[in-house]
Short mmCIF file of C-alpha atoms in Angstrom, two decimals:
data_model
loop_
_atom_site.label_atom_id
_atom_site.label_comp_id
_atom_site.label_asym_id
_atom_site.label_seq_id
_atom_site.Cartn_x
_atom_site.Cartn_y
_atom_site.Cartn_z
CA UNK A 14 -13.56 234.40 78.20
CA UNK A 15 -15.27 231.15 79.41
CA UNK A 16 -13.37 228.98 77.46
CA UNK A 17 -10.12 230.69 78.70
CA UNK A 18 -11.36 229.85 81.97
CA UNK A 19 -12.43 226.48 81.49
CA UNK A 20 -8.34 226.08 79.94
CA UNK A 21 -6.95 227.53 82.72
CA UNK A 22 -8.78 225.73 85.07
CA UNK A 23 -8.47 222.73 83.09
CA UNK A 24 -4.20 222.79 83.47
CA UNK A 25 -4.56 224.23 87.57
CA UNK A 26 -6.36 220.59 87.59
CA UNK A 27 -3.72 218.95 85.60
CA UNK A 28 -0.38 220.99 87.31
CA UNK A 29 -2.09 219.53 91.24
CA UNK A 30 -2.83 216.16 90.26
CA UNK A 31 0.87 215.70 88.98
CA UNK A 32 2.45 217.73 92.38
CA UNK A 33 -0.34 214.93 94.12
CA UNK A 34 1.47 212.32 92.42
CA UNK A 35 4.77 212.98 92.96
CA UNK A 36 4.37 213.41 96.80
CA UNK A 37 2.85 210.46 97.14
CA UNK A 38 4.64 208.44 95.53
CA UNK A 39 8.46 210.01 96.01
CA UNK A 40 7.59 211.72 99.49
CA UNK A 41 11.40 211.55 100.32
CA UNK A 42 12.19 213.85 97.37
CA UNK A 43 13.63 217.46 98.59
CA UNK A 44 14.28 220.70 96.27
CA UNK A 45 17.24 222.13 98.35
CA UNK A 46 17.66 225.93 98.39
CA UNK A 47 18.22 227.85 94.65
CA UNK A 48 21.85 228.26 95.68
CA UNK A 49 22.39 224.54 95.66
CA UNK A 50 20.33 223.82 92.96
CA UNK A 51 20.64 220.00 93.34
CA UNK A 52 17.36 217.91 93.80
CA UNK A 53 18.05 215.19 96.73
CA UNK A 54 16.11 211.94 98.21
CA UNK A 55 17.05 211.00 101.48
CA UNK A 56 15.93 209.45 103.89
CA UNK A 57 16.06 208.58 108.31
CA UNK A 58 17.99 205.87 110.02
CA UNK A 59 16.06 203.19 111.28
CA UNK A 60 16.38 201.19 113.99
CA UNK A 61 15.92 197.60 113.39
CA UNK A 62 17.58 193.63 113.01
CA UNK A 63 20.68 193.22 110.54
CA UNK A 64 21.63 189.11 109.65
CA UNK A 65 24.36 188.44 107.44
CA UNK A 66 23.40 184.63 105.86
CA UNK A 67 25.15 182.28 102.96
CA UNK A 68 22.41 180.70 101.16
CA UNK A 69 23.07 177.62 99.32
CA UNK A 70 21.03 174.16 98.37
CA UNK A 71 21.94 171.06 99.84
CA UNK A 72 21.10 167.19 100.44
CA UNK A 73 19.54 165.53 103.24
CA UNK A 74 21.54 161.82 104.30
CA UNK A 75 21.35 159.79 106.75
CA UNK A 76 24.92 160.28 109.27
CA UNK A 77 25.43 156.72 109.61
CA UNK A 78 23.98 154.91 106.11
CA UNK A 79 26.35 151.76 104.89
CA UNK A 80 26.17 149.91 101.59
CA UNK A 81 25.77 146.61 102.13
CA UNK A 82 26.98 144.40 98.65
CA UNK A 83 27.84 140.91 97.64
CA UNK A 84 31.31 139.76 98.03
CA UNK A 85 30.92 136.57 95.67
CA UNK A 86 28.96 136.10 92.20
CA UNK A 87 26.07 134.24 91.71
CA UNK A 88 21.67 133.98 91.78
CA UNK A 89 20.26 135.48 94.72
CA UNK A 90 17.60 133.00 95.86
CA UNK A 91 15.97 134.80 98.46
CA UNK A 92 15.53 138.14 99.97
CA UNK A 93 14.04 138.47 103.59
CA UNK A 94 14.45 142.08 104.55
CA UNK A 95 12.35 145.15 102.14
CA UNK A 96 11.97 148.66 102.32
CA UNK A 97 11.44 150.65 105.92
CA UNK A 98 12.30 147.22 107.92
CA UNK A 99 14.08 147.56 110.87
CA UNK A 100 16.68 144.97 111.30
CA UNK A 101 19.69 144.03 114.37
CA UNK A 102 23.04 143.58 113.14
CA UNK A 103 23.66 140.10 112.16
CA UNK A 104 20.32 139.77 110.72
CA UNK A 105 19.71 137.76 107.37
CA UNK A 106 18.53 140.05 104.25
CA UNK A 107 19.26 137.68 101.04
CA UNK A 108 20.06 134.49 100.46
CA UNK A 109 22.57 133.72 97.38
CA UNK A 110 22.59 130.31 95.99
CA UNK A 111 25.18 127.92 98.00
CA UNK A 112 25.29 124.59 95.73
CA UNK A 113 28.37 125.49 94.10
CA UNK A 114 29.72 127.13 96.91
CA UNK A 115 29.09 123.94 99.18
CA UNK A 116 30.40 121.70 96.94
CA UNK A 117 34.07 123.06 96.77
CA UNK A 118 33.60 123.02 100.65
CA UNK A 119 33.14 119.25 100.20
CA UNK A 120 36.46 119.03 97.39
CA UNK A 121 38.46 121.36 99.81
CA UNK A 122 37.34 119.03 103.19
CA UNK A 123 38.10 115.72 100.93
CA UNK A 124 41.40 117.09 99.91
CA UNK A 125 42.57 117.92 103.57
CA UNK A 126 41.60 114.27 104.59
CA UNK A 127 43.52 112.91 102.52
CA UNK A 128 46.05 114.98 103.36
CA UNK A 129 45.66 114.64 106.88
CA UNK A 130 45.78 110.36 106.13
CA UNK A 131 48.89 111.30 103.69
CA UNK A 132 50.81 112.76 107.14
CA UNK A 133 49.95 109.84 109.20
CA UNK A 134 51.21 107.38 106.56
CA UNK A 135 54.30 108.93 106.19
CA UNK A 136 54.63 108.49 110.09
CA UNK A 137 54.55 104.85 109.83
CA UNK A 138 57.18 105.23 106.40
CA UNK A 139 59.77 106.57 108.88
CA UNK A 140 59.46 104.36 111.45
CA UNK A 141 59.81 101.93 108.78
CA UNK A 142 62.93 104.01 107.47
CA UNK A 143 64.20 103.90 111.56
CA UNK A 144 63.99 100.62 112.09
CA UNK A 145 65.98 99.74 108.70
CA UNK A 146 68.55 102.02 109.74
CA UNK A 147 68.96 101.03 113.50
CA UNK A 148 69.18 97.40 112.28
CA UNK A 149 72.02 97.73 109.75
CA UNK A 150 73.46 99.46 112.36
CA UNK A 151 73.77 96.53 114.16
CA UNK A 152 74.70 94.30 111.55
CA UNK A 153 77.20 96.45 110.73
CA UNK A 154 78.97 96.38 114.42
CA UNK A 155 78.28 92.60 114.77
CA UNK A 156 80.38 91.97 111.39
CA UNK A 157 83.30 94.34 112.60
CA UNK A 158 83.66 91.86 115.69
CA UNK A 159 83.85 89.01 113.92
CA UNK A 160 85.89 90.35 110.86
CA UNK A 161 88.89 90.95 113.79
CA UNK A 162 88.53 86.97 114.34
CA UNK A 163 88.64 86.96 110.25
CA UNK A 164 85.55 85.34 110.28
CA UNK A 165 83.79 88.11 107.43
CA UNK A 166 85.54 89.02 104.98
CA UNK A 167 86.44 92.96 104.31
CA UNK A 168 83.81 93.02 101.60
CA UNK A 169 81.13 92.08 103.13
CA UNK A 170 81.86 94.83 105.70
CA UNK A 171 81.76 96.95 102.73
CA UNK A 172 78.36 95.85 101.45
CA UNK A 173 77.21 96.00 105.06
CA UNK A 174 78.63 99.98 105.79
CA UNK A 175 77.14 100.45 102.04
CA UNK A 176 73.21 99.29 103.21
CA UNK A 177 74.04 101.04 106.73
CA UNK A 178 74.24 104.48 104.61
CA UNK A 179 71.65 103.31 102.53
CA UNK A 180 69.40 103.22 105.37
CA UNK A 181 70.10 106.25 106.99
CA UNK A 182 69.07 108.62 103.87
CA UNK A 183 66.00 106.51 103.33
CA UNK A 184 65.04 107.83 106.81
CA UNK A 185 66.29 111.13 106.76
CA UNK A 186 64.27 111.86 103.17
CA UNK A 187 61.03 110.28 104.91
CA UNK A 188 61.43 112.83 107.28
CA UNK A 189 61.50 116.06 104.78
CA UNK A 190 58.48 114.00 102.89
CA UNK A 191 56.57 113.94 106.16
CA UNK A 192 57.53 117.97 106.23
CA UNK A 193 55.98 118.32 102.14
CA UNK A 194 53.12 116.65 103.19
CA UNK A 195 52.34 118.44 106.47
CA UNK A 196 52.93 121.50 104.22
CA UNK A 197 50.38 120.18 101.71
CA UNK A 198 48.01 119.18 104.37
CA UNK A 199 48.17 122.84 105.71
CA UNK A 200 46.95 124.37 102.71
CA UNK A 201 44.56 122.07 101.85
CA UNK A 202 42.79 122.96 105.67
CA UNK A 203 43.71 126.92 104.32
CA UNK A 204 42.06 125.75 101.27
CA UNK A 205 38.82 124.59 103.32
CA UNK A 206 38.78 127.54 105.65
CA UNK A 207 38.35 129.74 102.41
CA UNK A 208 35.75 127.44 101.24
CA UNK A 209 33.74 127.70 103.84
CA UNK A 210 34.31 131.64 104.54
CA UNK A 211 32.61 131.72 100.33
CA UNK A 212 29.82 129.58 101.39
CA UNK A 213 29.68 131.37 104.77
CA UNK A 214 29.08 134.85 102.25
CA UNK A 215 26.42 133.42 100.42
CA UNK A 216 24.26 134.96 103.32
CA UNK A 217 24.12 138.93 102.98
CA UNK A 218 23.68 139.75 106.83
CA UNK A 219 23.29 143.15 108.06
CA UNK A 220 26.59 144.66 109.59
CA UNK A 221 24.69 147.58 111.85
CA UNK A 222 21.62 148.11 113.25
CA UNK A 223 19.28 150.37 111.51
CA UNK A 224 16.16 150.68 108.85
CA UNK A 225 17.04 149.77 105.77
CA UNK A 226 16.52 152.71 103.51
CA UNK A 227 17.19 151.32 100.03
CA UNK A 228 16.52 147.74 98.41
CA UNK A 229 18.38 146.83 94.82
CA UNK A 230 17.63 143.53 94.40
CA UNK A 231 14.75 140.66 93.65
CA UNK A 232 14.89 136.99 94.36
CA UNK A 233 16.16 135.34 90.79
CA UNK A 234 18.50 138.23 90.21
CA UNK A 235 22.13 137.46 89.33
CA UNK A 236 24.47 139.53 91.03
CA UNK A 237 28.27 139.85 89.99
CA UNK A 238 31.06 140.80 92.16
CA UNK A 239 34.11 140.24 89.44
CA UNK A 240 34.79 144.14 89.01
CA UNK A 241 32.95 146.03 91.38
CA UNK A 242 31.15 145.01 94.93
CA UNK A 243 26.73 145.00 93.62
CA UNK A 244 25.23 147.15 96.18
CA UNK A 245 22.28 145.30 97.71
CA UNK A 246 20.87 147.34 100.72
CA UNK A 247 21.56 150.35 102.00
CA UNK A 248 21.01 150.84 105.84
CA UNK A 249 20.70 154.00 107.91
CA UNK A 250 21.41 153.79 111.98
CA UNK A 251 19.44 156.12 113.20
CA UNK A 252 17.46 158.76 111.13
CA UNK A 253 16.46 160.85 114.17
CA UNK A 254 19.97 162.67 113.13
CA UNK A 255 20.53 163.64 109.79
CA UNK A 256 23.59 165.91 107.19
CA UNK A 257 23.01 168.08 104.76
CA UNK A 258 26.12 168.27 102.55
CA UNK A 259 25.55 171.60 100.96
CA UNK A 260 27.95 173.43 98.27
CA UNK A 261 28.72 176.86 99.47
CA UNK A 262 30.35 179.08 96.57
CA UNK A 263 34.02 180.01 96.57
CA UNK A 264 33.70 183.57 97.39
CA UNK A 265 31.35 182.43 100.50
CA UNK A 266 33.57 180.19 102.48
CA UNK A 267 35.48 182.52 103.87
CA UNK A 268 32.70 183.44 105.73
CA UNK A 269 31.57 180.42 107.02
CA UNK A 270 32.93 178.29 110.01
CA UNK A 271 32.18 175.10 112.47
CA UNK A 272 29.25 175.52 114.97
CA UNK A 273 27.30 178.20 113.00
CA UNK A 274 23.72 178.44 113.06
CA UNK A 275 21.67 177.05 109.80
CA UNK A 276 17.87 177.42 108.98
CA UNK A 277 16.67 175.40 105.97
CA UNK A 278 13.55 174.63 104.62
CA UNK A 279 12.35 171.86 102.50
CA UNK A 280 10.38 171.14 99.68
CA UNK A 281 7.71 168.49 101.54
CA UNK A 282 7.34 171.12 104.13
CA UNK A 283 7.15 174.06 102.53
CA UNK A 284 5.58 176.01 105.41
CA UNK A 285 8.16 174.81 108.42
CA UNK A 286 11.72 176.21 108.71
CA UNK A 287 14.45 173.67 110.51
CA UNK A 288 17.71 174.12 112.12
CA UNK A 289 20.80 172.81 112.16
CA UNK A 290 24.63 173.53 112.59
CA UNK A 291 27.38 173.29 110.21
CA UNK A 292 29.64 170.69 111.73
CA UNK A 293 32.05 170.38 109.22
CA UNK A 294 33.87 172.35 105.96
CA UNK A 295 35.50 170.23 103.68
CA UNK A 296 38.50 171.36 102.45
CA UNK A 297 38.91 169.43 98.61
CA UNK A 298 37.34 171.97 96.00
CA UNK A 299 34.20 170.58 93.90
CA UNK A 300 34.70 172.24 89.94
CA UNK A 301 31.81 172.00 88.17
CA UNK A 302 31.58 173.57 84.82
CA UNK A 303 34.22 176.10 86.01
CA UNK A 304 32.35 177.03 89.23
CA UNK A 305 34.42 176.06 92.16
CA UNK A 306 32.92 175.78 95.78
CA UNK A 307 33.29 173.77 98.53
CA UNK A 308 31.24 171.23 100.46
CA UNK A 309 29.94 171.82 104.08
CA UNK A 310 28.17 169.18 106.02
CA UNK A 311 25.63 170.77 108.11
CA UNK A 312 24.06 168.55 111.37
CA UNK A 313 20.40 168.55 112.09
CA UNK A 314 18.18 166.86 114.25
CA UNK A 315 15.03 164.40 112.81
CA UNK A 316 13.08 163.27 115.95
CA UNK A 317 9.72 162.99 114.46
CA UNK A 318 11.39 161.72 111.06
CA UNK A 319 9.91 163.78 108.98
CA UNK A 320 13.32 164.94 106.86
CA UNK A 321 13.91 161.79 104.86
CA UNK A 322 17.45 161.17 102.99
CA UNK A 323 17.68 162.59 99.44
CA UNK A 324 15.27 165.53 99.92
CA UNK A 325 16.79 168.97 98.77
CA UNK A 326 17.41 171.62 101.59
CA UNK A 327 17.51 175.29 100.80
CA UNK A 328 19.53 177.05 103.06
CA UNK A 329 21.23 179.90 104.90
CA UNK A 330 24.09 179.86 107.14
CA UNK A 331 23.82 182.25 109.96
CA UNK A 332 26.91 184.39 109.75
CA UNK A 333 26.46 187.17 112.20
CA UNK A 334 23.15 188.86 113.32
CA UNK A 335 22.70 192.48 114.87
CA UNK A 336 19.63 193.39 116.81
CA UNK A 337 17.97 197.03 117.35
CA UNK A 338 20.87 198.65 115.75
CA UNK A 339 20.88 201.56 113.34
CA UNK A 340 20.82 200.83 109.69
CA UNK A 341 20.30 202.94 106.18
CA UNK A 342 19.47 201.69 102.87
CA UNK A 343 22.24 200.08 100.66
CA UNK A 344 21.10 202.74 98.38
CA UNK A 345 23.16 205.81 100.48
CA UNK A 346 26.02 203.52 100.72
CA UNK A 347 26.36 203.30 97.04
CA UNK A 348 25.75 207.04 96.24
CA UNK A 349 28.09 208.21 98.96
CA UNK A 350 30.93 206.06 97.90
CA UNK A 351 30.24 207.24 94.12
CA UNK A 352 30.60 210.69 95.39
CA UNK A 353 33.86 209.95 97.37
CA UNK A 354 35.55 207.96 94.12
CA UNK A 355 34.45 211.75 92.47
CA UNK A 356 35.84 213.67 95.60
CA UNK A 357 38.77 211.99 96.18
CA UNK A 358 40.71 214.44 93.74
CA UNK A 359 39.79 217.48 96.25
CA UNK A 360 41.73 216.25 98.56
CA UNK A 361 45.00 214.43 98.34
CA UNK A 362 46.83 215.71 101.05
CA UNK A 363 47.61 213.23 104.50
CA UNK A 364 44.51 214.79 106.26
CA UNK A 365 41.85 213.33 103.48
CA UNK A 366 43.39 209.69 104.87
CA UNK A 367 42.34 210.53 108.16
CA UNK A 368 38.56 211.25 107.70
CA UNK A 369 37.65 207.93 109.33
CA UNK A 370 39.40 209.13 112.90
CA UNK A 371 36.90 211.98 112.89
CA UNK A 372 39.94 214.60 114.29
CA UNK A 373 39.20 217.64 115.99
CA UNK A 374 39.31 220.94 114.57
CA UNK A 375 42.34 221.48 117.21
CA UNK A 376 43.61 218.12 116.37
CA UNK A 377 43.76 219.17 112.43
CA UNK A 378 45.54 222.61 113.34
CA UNK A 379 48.44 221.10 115.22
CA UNK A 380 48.97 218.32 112.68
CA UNK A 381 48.97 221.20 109.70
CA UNK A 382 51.33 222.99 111.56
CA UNK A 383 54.07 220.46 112.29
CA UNK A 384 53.76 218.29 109.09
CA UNK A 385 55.98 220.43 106.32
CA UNK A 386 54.47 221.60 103.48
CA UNK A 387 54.88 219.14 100.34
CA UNK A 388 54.05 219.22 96.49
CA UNK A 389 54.43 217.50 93.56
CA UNK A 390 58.11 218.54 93.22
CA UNK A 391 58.45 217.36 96.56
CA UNK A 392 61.20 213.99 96.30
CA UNK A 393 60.56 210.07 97.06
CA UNK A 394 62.99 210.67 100.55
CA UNK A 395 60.99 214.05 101.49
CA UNK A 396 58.03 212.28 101.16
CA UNK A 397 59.50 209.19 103.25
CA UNK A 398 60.68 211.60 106.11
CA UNK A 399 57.05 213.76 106.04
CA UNK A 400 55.43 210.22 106.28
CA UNK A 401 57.59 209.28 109.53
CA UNK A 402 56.69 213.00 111.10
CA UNK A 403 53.24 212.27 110.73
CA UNK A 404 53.38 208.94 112.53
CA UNK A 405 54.85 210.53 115.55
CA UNK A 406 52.31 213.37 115.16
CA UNK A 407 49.91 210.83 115.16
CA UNK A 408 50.67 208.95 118.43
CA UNK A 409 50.71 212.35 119.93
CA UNK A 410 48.09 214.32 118.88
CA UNK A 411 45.16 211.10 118.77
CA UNK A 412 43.07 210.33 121.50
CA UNK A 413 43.38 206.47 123.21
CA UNK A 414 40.42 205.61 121.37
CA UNK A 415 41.27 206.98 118.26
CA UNK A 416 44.45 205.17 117.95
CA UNK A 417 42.63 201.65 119.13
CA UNK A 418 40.09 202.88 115.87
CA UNK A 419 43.04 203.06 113.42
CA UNK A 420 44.48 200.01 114.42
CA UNK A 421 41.54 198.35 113.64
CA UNK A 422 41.14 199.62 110.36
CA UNK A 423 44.39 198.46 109.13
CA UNK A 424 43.59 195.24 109.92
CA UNK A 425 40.30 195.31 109.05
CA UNK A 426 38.61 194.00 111.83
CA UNK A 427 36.71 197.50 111.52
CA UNK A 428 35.12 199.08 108.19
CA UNK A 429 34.56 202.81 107.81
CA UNK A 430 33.47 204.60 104.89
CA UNK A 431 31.30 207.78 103.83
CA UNK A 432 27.35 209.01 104.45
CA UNK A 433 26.26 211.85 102.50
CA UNK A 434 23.57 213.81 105.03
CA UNK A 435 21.85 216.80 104.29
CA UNK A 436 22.29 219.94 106.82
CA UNK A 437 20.82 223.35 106.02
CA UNK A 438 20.11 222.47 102.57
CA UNK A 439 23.69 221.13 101.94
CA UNK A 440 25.28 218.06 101.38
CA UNK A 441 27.46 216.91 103.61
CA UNK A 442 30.03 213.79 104.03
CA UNK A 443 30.58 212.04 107.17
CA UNK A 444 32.69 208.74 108.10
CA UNK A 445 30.64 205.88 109.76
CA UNK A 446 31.62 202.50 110.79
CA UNK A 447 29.87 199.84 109.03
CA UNK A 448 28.17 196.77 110.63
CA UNK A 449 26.85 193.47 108.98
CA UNK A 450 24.74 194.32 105.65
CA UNK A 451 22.41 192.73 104.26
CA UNK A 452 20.80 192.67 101.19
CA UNK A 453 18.83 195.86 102.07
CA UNK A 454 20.48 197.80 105.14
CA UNK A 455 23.77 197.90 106.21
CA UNK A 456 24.26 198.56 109.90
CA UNK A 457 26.09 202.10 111.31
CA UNK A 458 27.99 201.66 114.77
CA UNK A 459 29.12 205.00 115.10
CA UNK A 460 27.97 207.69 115.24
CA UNK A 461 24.61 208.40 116.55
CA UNK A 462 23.01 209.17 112.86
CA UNK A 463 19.70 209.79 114.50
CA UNK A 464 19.26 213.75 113.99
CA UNK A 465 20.78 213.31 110.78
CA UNK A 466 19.08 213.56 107.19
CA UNK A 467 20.76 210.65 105.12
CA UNK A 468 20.83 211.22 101.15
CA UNK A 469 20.26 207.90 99.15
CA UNK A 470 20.08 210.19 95.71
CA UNK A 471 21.07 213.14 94.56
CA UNK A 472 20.71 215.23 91.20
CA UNK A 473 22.43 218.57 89.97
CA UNK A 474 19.27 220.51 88.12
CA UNK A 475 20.52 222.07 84.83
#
């Protein structure tokens, strides 16, 4: 008999440590009545602060950084500006060697001398040319006058009219030779201007005002320009404002827009969150291994310069925040709509579509007794013409705000859907309106939910 005891007290022991357990650790678990026979967890709504965010990664840059590069080939031979320096536009930062660049300014200035002396010897050619002409002239005209006193003969007219012609195109083609060589003296100074703009680029000046943020080259190092411009220096304006060019996925953009708030954090700074604002979305897609998203540039402010370019932002875009609203789990969203998908063969009739307007019990009666009974004999045109009575049944029998609900809902500026809530031991469905969710709650804006039991589980007990 004492070991029967010691059993039975043994398993009493066993039986209230497991009940113990259970409570404690599934306290929202509820045995509804025997004529349910359905084991349910539910839970209350809670008041509290709903954000919808878009996280993505990004990089930090500088909003005004330019490249500076070499336009022309050859050894740089000196570099005056490093790392971190501030420097005013106009500023020296390298030095490439000039010799050869120099000396074709010398061969292009000797060329256009002698050009320019070329010109001015060709002047003194047609004068030359004039004076030839003008004085044949005369000879010509003298001889006429004394050929009528048949003093010259008629050939030496001839010979004279002849040289008189002569004359004339010697002049005129030292004219057009003083236009070929004022032609070849103006490309030989086009020649020299060129020259000197190449020597003039053998010194890599700095085209803004800034820091310079990035160095590439050492004195000694030969830089070539024949394909591609050699980046030298890279200069930032001003780093008190910085980007973040972030890729936001495909199915995200939607969802973002201009002038939204962003939060990031960085590496470096692992225990400071910053803000910013995304300032622009870019609308060219970026594929990458099949993934497709798009890049937003997101503005932030760097007074203390901290956030230096490069550094990799983690991120979420502020889409829409609720505060002190009521929210349930995720969890009864899911098991409600799995128990509408199962529902939804209960009730096929034009009422079931109409859930989310919450209708009167003396809205339902008039509608069922003016809308004409159908089936599934009933024809496509019956159908049509029972569709069209319940439109005008609608704008009749629904309420102002009602209608402005509806409305809504087919454009989908509003969301409703179903809670399952517990009342006297049985389940229940009601339609909500949904708010912003996030990865845990999802907001309810109507209706007041707060004498309500909400089920985020249930089980039928075999």
């Amino acid at each position: 008999m004492s070991r029967w005891f010691r059993n039975l007290t043994i398993v009493t022991v066993i039986l209230s440590s497991s009940a113990l357990y259970v409570w404690k650790v599934h306290p929202d678990l509820l045995i509804a009545n025997s004529d349910d026979n359905t084991s349910y967890r539910t839970e209350s709504v809670s008041m509290g602060d709903i954000s919808l965010s878009v996280s993505a990664t990004g990089t930090l840059a500088a909003v005004d950084d330019v490249v500076v590069g070499a336009q022309l080939s050859g050894q740089v031979v000196k570099v005056y500006a490093d790392f971190n320096d501030s420097v005013e536009q106009g500023q020296l930062l390298a030095k490439i060697d000039p010799a050869s660049f120099a000396s074709k300014v010398a061969q292009a200035q000797a060329l256009a001398d002698k050009s320019e002396a070329d010109v001015k010897a060709q002047s003194f050619q047609i004068e030359r040319a004039k004076l030839n002409y003008e004085r044949s002239l005369r000879e010509l005209k003298r001889a006429k006058g004394l050929y009528i006193s048949k003093n010259v003969s008629e050939d030496a007219i001839d010979d004279l009219q002849t040289q008189s012609s002569q004359n004339k195109l010697d002049w005129q083609q030292s004219l057009v030779q003083l236009d070929i060589l004022k032609a070849t003296f103006a490309a030989n100074l086009a020649s020299l201007e060129q020259a000197k703009i190449e020597l003039d680029r053998t010194d890599i000046r700095a085209p803004i005002s800034g820091f310079v943020i990035n160095r590439e080259i050492e004195a000694g190092q030969t830089v070539a320009s024949s394909y591609n411009t050699p980046e030298l220096f890279t200069l930032a304006k001003n780093l008190s404002e910085m980007e973040i060019e972030a890729y936001i996925d495909e199915s995200d953009i939607g969802l973002v827009q201009e002038g939204q708030e962003v939060r990031f954090g960085v590496d470096a700074f692992s225990d400071r969150q910053f803000k910013g604002k995304v300032k622009q979305i870019r609308k060219a897609p970026q594929n990458n291994s099949g993934v497709v998203s798009y890049v937003v540039v997101i503005a932030t402010n760097n007074p203390n310069g901290i956030l230096l370019p490069g550094m990799t932002a983690n991120l979420d875009v502020a889409i829409k925040k609720m505060e002190n609203v009521q929210r349930v789990s995720n969890a009864a969203i899911r098991v409600a709509s799995r128990f509408s998908v199962s529902d939804s063969n209960k009730s096929k009739g034009p009422l079931s579509r109409l859930k989310h307007l919450n209708l009167t019990q003396q809205q339902i009666q008039k509608i069922e007794q003016a809308l004409p009974k159908s089936s599934a004999t009933t024809s496509p045109n019956t159908k049509k013409q029972n569709q069209q009575i319940l439109k005008k049944l609608l704008s009749e029998v629904l309420t102002k705000e009602q209608k402005k609900l509806q409305k809504q809902i087919r454009s989908g500026t509003v969301k409703m859907g179903p809670i399952l809530v517990l009342r006297d031991g049985k389940m229940s469905s009601i339609q909500v309106q949904f708010g912003v969710s996030d990865d845990k709650y999802t907001a309810i804006i109507s209706p007041d939910l707060s004498n309500e039991t909400i089920i985020t589980q249930f089980r039928e007990n075999k």
